[in-house]
PDB file of C-alpha atoms in Angstrom:
ATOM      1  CA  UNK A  19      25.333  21.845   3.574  1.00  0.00           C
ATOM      2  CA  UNK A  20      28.283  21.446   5.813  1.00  0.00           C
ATOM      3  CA  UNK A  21      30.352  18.859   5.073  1.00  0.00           C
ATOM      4  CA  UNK A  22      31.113  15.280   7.305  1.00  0.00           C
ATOM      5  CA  UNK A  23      34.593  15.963   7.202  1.00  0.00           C
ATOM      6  CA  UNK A  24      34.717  19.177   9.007  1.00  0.00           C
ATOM      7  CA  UNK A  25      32.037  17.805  11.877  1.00  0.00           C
ATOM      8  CA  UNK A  26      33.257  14.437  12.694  1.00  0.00           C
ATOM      9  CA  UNK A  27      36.698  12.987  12.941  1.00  0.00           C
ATOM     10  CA  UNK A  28      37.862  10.257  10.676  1.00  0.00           C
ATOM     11  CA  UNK A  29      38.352   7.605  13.818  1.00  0.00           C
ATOM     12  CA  UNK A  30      34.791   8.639  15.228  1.00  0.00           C
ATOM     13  CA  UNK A  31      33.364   8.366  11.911  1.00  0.00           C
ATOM     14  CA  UNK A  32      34.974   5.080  11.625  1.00  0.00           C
ATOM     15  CA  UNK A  33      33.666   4.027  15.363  1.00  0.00           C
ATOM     16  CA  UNK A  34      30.393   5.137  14.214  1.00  0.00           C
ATOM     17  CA  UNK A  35      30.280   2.665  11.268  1.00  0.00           C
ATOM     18  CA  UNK A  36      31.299  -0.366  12.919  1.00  0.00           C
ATOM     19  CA  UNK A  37      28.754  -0.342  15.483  1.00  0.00           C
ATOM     20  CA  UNK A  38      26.487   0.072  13.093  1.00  0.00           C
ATOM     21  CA  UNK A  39      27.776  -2.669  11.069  1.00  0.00           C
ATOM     22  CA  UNK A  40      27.270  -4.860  14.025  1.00  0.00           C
ATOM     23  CA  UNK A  41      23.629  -4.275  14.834  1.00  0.00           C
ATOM     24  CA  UNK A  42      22.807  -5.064  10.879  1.00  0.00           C
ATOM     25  CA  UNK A  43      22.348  -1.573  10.083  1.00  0.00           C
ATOM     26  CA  UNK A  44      19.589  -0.497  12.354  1.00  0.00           C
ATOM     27  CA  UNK A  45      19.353   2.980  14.780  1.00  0.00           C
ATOM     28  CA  UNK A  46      22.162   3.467  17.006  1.00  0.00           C
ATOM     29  CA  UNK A  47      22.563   6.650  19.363  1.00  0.00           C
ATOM     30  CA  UNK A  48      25.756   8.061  19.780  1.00  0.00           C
ATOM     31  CA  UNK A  49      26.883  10.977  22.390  1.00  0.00           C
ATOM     32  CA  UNK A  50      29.691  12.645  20.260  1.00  0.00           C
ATOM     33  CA  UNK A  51      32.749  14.357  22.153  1.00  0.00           C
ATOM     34  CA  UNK A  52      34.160  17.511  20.996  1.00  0.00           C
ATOM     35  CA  UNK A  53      37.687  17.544  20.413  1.00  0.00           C
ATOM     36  CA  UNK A  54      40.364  20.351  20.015  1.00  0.00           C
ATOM     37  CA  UNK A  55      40.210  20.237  15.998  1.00  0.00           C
ATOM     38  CA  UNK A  56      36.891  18.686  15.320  1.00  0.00           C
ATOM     39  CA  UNK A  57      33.168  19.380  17.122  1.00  0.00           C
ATOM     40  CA  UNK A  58      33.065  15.667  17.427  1.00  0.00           C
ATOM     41  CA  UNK A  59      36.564  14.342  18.043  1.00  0.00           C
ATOM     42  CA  UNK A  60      35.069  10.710  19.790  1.00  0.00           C
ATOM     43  CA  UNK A  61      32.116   9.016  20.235  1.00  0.00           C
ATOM     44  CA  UNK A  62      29.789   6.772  22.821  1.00  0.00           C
ATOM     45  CA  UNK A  63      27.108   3.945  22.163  1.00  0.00           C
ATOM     46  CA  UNK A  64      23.858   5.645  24.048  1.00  0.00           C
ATOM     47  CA  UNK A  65      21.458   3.132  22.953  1.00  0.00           C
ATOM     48  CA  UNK A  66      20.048   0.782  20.014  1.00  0.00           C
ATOM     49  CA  UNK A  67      17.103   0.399  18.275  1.00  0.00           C
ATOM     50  CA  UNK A  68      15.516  -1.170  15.095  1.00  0.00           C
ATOM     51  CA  UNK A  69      15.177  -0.075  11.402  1.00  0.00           C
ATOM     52  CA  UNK A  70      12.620   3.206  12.591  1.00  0.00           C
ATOM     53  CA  UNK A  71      13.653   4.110  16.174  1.00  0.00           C
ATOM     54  CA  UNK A  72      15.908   3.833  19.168  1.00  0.00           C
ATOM     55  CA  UNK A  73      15.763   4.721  23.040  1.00  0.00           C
ATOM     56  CA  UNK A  74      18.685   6.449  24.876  1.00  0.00           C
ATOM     57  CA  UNK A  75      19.887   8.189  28.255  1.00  0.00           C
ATOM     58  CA  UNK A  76      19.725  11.529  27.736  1.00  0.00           C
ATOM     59  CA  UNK A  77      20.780  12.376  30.932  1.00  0.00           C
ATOM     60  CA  UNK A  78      24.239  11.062  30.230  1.00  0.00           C
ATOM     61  CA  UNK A  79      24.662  14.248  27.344  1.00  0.00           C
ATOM     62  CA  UNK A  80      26.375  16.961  28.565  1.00  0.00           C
ATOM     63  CA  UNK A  81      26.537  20.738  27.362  1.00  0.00           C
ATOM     64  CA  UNK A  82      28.337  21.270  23.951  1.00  0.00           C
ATOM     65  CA  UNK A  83      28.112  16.975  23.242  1.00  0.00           C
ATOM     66  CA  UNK A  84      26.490  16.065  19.574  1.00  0.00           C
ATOM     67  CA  UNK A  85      23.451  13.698  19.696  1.00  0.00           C
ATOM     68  CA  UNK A  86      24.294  11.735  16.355  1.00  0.00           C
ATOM     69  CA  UNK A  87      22.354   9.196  15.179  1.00  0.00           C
ATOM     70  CA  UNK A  88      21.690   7.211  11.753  1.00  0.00           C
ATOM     71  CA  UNK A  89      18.888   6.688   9.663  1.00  0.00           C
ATOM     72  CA  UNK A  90      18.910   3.004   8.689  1.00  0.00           C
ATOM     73  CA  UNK A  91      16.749   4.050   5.499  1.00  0.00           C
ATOM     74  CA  UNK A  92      19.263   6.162   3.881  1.00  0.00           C
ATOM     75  CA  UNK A  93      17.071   9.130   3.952  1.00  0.00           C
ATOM     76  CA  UNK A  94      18.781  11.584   6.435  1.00  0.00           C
ATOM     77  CA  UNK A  95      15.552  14.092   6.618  1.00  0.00           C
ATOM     78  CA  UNK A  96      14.966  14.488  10.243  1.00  0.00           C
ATOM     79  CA  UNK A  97      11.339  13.433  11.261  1.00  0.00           C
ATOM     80  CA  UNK A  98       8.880  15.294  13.514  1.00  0.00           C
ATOM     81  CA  UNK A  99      10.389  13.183  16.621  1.00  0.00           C
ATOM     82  CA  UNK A 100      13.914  14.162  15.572  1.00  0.00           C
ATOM     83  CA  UNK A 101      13.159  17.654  15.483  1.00  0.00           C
ATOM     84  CA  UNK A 102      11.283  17.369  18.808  1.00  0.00           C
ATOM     85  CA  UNK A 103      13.786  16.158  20.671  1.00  0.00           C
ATOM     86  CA  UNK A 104      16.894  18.257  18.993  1.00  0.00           C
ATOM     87  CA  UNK A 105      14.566  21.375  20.212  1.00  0.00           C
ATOM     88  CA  UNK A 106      14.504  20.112  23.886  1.00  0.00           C
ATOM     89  CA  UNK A 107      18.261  19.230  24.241  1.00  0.00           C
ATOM     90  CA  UNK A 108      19.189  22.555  22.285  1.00  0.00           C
ATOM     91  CA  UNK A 109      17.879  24.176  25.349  1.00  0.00           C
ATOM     92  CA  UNK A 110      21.001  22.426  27.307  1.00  0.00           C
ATOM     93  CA  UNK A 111      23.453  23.337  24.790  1.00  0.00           C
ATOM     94  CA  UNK A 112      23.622  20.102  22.834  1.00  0.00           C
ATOM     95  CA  UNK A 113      23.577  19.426  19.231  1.00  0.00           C
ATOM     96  CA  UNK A 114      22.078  16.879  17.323  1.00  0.00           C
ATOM     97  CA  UNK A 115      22.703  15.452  14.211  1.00  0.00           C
ATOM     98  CA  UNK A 116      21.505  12.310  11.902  1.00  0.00           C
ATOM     99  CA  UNK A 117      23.980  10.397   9.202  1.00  0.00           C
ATOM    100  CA  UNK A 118      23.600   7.740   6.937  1.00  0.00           C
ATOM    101  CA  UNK A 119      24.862   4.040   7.895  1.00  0.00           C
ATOM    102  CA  UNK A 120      28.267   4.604   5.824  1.00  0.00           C
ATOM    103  CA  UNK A 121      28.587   8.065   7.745  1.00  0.00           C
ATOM    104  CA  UNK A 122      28.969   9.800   4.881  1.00  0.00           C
ATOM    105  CA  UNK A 123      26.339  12.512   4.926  1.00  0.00           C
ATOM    106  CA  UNK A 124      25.177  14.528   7.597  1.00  0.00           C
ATOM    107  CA  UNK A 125      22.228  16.411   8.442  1.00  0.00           C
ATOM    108  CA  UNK A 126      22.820  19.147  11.460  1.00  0.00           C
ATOM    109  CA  UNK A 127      19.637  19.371  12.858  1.00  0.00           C
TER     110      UNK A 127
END
């Protein structure tokens, strides 16, 4: 398994823990940026949901962007619906990936 560190910058990963922090833990969608030394040197808020799910704009990825997301429960085992929707926006050249709250695992999907 590929490590956090070499996906996700240290400020992004920091960015990505606050606003988690300040929805109580539950689902937040992130577009991540690629950088010059990372695959995911920044990130954006795309939407917030609750302790299960979340919406978001797709439309507002663009090719070679990292859908990140967390999994409030810890568990970081994409679901049927995560798969689903990392297969459609695979077609346009965009990653996705799920982390825990403290953004300290990842799963590449």
């Amino acid at each position: 398994m590929l490590s956090i560190d070499k996906v996700i910058s240290p400020p992004a990963r920091e960015k990505i823990r606050k606003e988690i922090e300040e929805v109580s833990g539950n689902e937040v969608v992130f577009r991540g940026i690629r950088g010059e030394n990372y695959p995911v040197n920044d990130v954006e808020v795309l939407g917030y949901g609750n302790e299960s799910l979340s919406t978001f704009n797709y439309k507002r990825l663009q090719p070679y962007d990292v859908l990140i997301h967390n999994h409030p429960s810890g568990d970081i085992t994409p679901s049927r619906q995560d798969i689903s929707i990392a297969s459609i926006l695979l077609e346009n050249q965009i990653s996705s990936v799920i982390v825990d709250n403290n953004v300290e695992r990842i799963y590449i999907i």
